Coordinates of C-alpha atoms in Angstrom, one line a residue:
Chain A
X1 CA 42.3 20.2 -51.1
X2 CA 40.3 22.7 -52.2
X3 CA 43.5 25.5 -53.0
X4 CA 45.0 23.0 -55.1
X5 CA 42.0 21.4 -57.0
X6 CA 40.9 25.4 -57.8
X7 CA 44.5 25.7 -59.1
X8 CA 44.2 22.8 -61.0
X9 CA 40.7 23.7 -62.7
X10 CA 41.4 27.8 -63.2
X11 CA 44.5 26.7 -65.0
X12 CA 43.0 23.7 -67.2
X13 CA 40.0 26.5 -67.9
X14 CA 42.7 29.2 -69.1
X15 CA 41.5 31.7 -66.3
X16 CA 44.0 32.1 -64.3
X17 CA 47.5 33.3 -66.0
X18 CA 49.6 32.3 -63.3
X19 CA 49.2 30.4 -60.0
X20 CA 51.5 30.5 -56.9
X21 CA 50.6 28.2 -53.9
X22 CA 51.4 29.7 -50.9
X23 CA 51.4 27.3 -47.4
X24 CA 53.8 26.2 -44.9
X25 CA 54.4 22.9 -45.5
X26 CA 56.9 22.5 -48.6
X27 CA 55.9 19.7 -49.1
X28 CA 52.1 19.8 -49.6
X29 CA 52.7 22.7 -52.2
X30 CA 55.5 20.4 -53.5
X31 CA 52.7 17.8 -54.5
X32 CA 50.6 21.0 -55.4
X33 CA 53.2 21.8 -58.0
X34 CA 53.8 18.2 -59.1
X35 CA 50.0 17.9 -59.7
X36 CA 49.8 20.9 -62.5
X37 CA 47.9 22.9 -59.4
X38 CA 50.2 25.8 -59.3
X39 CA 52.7 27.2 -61.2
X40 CA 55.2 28.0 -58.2
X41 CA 54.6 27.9 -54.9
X42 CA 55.9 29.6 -51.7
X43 CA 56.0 30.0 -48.1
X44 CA 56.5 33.4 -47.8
X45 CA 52.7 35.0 -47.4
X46 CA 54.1 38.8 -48.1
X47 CA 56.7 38.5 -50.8
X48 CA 53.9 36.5 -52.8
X49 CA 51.2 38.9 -52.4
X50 CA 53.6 41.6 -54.3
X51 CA 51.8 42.3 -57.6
X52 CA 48.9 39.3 -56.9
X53 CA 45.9 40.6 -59.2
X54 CA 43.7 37.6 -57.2
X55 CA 44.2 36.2 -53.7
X56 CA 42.6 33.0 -52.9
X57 CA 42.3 32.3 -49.1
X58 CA 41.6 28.4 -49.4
X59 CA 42.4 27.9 -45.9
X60 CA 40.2 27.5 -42.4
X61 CA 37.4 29.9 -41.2
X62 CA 39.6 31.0 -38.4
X63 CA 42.9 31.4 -40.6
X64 CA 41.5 33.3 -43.3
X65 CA 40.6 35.9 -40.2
X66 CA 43.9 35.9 -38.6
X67 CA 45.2 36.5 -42.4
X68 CA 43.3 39.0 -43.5
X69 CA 45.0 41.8 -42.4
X70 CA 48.5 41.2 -43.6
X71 CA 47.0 40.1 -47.1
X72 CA 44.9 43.5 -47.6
X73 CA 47.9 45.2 -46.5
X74 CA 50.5 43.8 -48.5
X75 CA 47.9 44.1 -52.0
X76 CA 47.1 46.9 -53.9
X77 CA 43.7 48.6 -55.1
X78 CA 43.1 46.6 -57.6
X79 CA 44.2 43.2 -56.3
X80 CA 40.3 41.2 -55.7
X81 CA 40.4 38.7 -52.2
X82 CA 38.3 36.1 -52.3
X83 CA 38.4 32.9 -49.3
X84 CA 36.6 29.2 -50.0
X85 CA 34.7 29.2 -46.3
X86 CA 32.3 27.4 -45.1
X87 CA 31.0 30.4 -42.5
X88 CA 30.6 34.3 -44.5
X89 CA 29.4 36.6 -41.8
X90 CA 33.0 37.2 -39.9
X91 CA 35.1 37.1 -43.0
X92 CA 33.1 39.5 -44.8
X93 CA 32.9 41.5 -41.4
X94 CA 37.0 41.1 -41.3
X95 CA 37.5 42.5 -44.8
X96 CA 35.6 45.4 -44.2
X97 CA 37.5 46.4 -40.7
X98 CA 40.2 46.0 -43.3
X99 CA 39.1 48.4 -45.1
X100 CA 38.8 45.8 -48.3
X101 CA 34.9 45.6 -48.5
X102 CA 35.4 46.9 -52.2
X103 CA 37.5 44.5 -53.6
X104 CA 36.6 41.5 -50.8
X105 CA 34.0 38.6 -52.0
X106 CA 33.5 36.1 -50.0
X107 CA 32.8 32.3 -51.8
X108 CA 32.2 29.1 -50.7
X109 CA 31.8 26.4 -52.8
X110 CA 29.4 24.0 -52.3
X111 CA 32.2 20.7 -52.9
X112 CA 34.7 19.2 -50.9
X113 CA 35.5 15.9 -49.3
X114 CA 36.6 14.3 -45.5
X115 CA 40.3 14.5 -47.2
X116 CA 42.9 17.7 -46.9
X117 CA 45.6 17.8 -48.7
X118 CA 47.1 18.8 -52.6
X119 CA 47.1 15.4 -52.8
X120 CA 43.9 14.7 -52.8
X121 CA 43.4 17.6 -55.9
X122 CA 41.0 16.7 -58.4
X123 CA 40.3 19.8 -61.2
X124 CA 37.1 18.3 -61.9
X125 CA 35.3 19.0 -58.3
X126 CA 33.5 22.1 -58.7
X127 CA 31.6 20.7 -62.1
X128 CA 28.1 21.1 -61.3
X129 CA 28.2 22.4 -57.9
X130 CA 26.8 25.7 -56.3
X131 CA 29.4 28.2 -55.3
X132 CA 27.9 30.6 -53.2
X133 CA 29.0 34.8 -53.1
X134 CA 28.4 36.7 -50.5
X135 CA 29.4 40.8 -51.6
X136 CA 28.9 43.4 -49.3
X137 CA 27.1 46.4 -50.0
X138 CA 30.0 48.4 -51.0
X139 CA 32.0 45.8 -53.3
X140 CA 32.6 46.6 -56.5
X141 CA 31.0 44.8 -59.7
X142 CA 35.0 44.5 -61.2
X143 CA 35.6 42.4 -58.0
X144 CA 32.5 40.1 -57.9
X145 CA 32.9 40.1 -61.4
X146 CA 36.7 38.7 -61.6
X147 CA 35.4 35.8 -58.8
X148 CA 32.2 34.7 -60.8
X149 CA 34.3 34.7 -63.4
X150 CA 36.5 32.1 -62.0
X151 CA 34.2 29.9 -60.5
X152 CA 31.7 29.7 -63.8
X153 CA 35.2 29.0 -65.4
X154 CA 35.7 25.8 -63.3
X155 CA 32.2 24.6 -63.9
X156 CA 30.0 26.0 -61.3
X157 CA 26.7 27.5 -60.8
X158 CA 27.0 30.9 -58.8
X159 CA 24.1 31.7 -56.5
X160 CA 24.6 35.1 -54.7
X161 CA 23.4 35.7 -51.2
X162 CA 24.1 37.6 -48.1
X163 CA 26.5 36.4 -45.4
X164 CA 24.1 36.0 -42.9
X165 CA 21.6 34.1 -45.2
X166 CA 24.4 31.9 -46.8
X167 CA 25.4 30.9 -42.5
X168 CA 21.7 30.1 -41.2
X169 CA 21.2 27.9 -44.4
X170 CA 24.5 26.1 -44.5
X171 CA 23.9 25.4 -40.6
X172 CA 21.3 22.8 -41.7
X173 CA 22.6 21.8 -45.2
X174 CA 26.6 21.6 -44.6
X175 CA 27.0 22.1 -40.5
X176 CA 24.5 20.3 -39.1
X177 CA 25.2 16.8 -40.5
X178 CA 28.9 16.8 -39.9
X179 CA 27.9 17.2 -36.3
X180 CA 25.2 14.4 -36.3
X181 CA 28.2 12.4 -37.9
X182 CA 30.5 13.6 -35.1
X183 CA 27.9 12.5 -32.7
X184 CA 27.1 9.2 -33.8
X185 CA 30.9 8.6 -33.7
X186 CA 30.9 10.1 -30.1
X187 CA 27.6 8.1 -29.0
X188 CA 29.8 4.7 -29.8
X189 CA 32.7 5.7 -28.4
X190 CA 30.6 6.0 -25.0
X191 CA 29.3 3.0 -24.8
X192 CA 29.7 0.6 -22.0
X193 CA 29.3 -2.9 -24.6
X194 CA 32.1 -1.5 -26.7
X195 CA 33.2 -4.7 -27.4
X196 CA 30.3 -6.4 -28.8
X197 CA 29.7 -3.4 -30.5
X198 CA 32.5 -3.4 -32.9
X199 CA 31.1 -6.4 -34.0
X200 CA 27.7 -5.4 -34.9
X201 CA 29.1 -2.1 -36.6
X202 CA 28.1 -2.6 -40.1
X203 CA 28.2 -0.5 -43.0
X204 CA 25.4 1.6 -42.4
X205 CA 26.9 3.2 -39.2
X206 CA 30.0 3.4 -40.6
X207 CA 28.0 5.2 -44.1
X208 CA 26.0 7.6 -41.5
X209 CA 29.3 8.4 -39.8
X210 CA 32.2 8.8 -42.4
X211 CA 31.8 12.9 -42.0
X212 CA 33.4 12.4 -38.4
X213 CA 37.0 11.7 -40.8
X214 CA 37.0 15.4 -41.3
X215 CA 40.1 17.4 -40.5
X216 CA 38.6 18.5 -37.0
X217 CA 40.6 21.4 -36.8
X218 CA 38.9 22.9 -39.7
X219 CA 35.6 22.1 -38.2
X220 CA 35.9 23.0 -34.5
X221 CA 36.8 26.0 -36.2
X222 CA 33.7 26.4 -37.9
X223 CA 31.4 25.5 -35.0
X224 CA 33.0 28.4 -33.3
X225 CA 32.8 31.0 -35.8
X226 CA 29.2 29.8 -36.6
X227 CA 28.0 29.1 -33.7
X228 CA 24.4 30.4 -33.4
X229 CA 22.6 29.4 -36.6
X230 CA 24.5 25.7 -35.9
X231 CA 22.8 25.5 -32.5
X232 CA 19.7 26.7 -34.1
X233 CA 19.9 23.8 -36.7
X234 CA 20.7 21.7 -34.2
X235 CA 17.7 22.6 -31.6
X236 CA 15.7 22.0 -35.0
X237 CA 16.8 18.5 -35.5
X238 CA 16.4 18.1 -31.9
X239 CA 12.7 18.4 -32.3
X240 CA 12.5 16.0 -35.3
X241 CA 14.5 13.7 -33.2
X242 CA 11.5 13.9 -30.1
X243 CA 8.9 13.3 -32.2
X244 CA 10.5 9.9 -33.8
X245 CA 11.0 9.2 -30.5
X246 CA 7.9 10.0 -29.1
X247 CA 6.4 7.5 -32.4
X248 CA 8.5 4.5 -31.1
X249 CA 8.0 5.0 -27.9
X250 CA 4.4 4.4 -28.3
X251 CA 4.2 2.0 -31.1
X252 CA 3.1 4.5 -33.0
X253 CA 3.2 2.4 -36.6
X254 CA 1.5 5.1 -38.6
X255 CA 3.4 8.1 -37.1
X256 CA 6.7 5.9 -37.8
X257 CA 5.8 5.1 -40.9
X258 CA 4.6 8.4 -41.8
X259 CA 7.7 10.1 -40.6
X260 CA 9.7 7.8 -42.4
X261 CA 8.2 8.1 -45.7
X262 CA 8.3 11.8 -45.9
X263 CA 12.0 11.9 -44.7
X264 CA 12.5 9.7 -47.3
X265 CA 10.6 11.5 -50.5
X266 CA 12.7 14.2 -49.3
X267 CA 15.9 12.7 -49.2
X268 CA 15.2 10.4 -53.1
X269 CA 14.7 14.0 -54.4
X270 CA 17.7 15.1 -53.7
X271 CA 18.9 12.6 -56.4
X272 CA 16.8 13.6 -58.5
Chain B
X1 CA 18.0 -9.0 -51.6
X2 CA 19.4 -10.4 -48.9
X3 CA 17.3 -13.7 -49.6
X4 CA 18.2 -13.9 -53.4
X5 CA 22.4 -12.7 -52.4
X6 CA 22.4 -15.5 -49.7
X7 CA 20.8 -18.2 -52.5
X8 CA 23.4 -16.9 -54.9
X9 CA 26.3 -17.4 -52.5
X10 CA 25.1 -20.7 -51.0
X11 CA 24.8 -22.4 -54.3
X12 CA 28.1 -21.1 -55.1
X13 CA 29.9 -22.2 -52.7
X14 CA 28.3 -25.7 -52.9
X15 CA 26.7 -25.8 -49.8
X16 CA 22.8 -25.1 -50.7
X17 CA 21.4 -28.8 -53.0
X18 CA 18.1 -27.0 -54.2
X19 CA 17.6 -23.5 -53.8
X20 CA 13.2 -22.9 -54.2
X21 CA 12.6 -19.1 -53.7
X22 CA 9.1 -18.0 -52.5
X23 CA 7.8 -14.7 -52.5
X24 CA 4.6 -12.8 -53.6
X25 CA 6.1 -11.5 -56.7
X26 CA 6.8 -13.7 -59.9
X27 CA 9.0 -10.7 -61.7
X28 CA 10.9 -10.2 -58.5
X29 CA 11.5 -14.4 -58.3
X30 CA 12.1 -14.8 -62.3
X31 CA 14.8 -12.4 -61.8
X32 CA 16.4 -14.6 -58.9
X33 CA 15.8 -17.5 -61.4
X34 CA 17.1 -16.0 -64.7
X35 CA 20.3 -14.7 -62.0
X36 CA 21.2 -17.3 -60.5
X37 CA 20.0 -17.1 -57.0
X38 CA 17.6 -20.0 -57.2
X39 CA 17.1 -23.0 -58.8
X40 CA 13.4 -22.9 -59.0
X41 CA 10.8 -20.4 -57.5
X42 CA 7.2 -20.5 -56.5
X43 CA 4.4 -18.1 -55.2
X44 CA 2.7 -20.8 -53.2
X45 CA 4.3 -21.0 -50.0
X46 CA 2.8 -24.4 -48.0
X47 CA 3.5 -26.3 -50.7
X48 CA 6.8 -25.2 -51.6
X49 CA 7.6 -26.5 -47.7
X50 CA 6.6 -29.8 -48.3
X51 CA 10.4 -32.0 -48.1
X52 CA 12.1 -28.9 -47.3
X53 CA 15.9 -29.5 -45.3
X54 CA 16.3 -25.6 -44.0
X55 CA 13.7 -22.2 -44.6
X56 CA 15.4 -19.2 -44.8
X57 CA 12.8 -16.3 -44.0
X58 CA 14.1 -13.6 -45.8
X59 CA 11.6 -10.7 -45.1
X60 CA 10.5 -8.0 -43.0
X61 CA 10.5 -9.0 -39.2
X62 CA 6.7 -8.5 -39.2
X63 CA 6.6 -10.7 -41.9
X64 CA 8.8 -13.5 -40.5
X65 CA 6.4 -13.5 -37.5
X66 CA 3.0 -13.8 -39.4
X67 CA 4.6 -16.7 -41.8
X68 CA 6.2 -18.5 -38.7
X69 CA 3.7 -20.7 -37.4
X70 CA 2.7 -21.8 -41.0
X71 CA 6.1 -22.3 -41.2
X72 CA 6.8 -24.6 -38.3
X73 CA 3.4 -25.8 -39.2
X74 CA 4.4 -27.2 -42.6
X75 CA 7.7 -28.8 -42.4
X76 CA 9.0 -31.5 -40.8
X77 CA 10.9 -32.4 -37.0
X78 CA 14.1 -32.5 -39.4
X79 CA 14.1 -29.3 -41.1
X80 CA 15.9 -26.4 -39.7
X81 CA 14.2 -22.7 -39.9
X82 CA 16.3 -19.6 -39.5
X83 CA 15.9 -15.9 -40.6
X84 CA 18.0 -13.0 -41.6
X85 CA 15.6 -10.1 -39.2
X86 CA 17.6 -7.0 -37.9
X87 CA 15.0 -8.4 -34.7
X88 CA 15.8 -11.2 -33.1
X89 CA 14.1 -11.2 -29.6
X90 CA 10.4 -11.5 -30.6
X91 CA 11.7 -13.9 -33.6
X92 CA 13.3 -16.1 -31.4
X93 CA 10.2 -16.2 -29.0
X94 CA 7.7 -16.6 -31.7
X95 CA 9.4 -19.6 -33.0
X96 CA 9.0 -21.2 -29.6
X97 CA 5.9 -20.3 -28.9
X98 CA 5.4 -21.7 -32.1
X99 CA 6.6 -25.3 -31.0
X100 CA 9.9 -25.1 -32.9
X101 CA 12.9 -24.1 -30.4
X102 CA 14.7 -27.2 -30.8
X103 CA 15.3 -26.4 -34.8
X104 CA 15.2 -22.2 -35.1
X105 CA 18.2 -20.2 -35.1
X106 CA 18.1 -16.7 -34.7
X107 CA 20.2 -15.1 -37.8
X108 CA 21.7 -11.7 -38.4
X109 CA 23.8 -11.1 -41.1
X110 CA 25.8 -7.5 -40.5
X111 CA 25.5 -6.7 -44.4
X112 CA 23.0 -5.5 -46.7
X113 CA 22.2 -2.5 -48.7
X114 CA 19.7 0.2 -49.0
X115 CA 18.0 -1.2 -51.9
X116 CA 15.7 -4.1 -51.9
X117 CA 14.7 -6.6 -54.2
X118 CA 16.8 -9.9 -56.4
X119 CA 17.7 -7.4 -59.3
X120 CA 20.3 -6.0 -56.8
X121 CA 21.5 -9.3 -55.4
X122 CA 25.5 -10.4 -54.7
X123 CA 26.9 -13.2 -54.3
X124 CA 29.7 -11.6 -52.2
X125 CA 27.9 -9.6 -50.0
X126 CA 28.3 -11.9 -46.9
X127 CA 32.3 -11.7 -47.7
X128 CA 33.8 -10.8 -44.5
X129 CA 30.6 -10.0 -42.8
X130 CA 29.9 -10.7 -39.4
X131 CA 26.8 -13.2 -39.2
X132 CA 24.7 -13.0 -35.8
X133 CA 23.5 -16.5 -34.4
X134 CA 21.0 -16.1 -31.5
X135 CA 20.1 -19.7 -30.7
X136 CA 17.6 -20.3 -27.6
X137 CA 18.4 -22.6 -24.5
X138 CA 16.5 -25.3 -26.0
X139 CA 17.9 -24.8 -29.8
X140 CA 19.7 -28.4 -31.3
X141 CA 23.2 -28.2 -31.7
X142 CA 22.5 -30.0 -35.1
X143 CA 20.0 -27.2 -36.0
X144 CA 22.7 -24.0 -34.8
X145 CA 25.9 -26.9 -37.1
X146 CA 23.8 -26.2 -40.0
X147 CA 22.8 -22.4 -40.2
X148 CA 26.3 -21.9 -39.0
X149 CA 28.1 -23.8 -42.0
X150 CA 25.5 -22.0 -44.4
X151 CA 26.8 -18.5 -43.1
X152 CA 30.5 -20.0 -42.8
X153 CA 30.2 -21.3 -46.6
X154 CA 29.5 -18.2 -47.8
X155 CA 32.2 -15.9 -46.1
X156 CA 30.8 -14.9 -43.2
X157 CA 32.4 -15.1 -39.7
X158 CA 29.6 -16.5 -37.0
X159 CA 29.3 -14.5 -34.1
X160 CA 26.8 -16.3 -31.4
X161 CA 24.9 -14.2 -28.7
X162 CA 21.8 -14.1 -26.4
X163 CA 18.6 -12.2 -29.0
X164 CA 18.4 -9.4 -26.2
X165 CA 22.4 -8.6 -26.4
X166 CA 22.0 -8.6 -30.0
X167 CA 18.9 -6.2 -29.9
X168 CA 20.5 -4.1 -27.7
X169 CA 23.6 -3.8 -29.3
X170 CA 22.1 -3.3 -32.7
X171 CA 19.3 -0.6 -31.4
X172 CA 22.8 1.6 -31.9
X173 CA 24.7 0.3 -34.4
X174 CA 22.9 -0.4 -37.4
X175 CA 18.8 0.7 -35.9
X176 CA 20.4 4.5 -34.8
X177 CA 22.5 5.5 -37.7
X178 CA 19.1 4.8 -39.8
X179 CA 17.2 6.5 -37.6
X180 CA 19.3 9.8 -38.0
X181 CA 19.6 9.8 -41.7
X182 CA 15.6 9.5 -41.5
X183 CA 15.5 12.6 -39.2
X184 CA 18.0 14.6 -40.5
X185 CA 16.1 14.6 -43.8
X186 CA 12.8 15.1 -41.6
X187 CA 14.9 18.3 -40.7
X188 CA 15.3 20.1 -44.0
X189 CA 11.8 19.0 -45.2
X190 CA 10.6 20.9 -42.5
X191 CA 12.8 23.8 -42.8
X192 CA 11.4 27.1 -43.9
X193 CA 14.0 28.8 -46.5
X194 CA 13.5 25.4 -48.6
X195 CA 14.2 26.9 -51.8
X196 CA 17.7 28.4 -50.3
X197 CA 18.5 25.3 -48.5
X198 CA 18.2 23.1 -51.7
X199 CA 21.2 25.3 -53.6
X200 CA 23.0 24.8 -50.1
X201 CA 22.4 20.9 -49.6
X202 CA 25.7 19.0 -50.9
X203 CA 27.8 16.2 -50.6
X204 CA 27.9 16.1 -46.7
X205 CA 23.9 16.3 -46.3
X206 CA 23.4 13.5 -49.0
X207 CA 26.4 10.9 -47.5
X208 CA 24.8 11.3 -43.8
X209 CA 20.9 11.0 -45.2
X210 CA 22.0 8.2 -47.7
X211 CA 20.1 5.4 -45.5
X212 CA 17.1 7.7 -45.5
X213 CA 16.4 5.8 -49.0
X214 CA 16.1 2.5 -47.3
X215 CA 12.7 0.7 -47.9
X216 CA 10.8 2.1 -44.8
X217 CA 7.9 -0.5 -44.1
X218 CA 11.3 -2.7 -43.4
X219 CA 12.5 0.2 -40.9
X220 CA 9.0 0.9 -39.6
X221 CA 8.4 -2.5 -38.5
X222 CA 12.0 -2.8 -36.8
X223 CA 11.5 0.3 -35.1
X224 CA 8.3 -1.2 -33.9
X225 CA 9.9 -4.7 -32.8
X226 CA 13.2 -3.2 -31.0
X227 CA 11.0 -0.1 -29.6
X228 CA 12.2 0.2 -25.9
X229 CA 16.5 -0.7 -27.2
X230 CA 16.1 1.8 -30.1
X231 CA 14.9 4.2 -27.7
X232 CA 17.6 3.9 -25.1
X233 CA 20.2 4.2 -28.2
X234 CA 18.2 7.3 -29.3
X235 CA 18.4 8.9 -25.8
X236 CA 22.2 7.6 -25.5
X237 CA 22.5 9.5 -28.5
X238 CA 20.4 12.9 -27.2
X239 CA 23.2 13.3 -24.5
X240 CA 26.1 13.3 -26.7
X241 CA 24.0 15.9 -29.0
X242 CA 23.4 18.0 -26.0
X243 CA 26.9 17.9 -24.6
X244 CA 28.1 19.0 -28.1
X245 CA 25.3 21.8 -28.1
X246 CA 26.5 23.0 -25.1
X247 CA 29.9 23.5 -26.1
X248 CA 29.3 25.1 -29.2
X249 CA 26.3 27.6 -27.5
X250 CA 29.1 28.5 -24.9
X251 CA 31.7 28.7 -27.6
X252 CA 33.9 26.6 -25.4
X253 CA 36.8 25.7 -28.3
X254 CA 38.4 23.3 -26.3
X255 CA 35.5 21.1 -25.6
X256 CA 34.6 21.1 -29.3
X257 CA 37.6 19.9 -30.4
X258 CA 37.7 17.2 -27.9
X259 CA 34.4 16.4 -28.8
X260 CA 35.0 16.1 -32.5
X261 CA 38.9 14.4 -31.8
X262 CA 37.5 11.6 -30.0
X263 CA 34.9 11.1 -32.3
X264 CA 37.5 11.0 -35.3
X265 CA 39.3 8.7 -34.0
X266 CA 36.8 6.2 -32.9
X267 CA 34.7 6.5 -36.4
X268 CA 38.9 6.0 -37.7
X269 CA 39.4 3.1 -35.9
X270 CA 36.8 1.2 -37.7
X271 CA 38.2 1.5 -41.1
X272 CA 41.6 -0.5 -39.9

């Protein structure tokens, strides 16, 4: 999804000369092609990297490490690697074992969607949404430069952090409700009424839940390779989950209500 | 909304003679008037009782049980009272104690929205809903023909169970999902890095916080009527969170992923 929809905006926006999806499934980078993301694909990882003057790694967390290697290898000096992760610290850390910390900046843009797939390509996604980079202290100002480039190009506001930063904070912002979503699922699928249950599921479990239709591969991936700042997110939900608790457990109305109202202002801003 | 949707979709569907609705707020009923939803309206509620054939309470459930002995006060052997609460157990018993067991029905309809008021009403939101009945030992069969052939007329299919099943089995399908949007918004009002986390916050965060916009004296005052179920759900709920804690903290891949597979599949399973 979000290879082929950067495909599909860098070359509406002019910025990228020449686009060639790489993957292992023909047919995915078949739709890819039909869909004006690429301009040829392939699934041959090295004979595509020859003469690559950009190398997008729009793929999971843990395959963009396993990657990395062969795709500094087979690129020259002046080729710039980028990725689309959700979790900075290891890649970052990867590229520079590399020996790649010049020319490797690590992004993440702040769009996406529960679907996978070129098929699923839109060129408009990135309008208006944060892309985060993450450079090291030793990449070079071409290299961030060529990957602002490309995602102002597409319509996004670049915020610049480091790794470790960009992790704890998308923990709680990206991380942390995909697992409450998970969990909710999970909580249902565990209980003993199951039955009536599927009756009385309504939209607003299924509204609070529809993360848990993400590609759980991707995500299990994630949890891994961000594993501390997640559990810290988590432990800091946790403790706004006791004292809601704690409210309705002892009728508490003006602790409920006042709990309620601020998660609300909070959450009406966000709209805003 | 629910009050003004169901007014809309009763007299639609012929089933409703003369729709009066009664409320506090003469803007909020002229706009059920001018769409549809009512026939007439009035602020004065005793009077408005006077001949009545069925009283829908469409309110808060605090508000249904302060208004139901002046309900059951003011109308007639003949007329049937129901409600629309996301409560039924203290509902149920209120209306007894009250004197009227014979003609309340316990109502639940599984749809609704998170915004309030007749300016958002719809005339198909009971479409393919599932409508609760909770009738009492002594309820008429009359009294439970008629509410049921209101929720029937307007699209809903009539599912009949005991209040405390239906507060129990609510507590975590519609009462929990709130209850997490609420807290995972308490979450990043509390956080620290704020002005980071804001940049960071996308499209996942606002999906799973989306019912954290719902009118909270409505979700107050249920969390206060179904304290001890919505409890149980949340500490149901707690165990599932810590299992998944534990596997991420111990960065046990395997259990993640089964984890966050079973949980796809159930939260699937409800879109068929």
């Amino acid at each position: 999804l979000i290879g082929a929809s950067l495909g599909a905006a860098g070359r509406r926006a002019g910025v990228l000369a020449q686009v060639v999806g790489v993957g292992r499934d023909p047919a995915n980078l078949q739709t890819a092609l039909g869909a004006g993301c690429v301009d040829a694909f392939s699934t041959d990882l090295e004979a595509s990297l020859n003469g690559a003057g950009l190398v997008v790694l729009a793929v999971p967390v843990t395959t963009a490490l396993s990657l990395l290697p062969a795709v500094v290898a087979h690129t020259g000096d002046v080729c710039v690697v980028t990725d689309v992760g959700s979790v900075k610290g290891p890649v970052c850390a990867a590229a520079a074992r590399a020996g790649a910390e010049a020319r490797f900046v690590g992004a993440h843009p702040m769009a996406g969607s529960t679907r996978s797939g070129a098929a699923y390509a839109d060129a408009d996604l990135f309008v208006g949404k944060v892309a985060v980079l993450t450079p090291m202290a030793h990449t070079s100002a071409d290299s961030i430069a060529t990957v602002e480039a490309l995602w102002n190009a597409v319509g996004s506001r670049v915020v610049t952090m480091d790794s470790a930063e960009h992790d704890r904070t998308v923990a709680l912002s990206s991380h942390l409700p995909q697992m409450l979503a998970y969990c909710l699922a999970d909580t249902a699928a565990r209980c003993s009424h199951r039955e009536r249950l599927d009756d009385l599921i309504a939209g607003g479990f299924k509204l609070a839940s529809r993360l848990a239709t993400s590609d759980t591969a991707m995500w299990s991936s994630i949890a891994e390779l961000n594993a501390s700042a997640i559990v810290e997110a988590m432990d800091e939900f946790s403790q706004s989950w006791a004292r809601l608790r704690e409210a309705i457990a002892a009728g508490d109305a003006q602790a409920i209500e006042s709990i309620l109202d601020e998660a609300r202002n909070l959450r009406e801003s966000l709209d805003k």
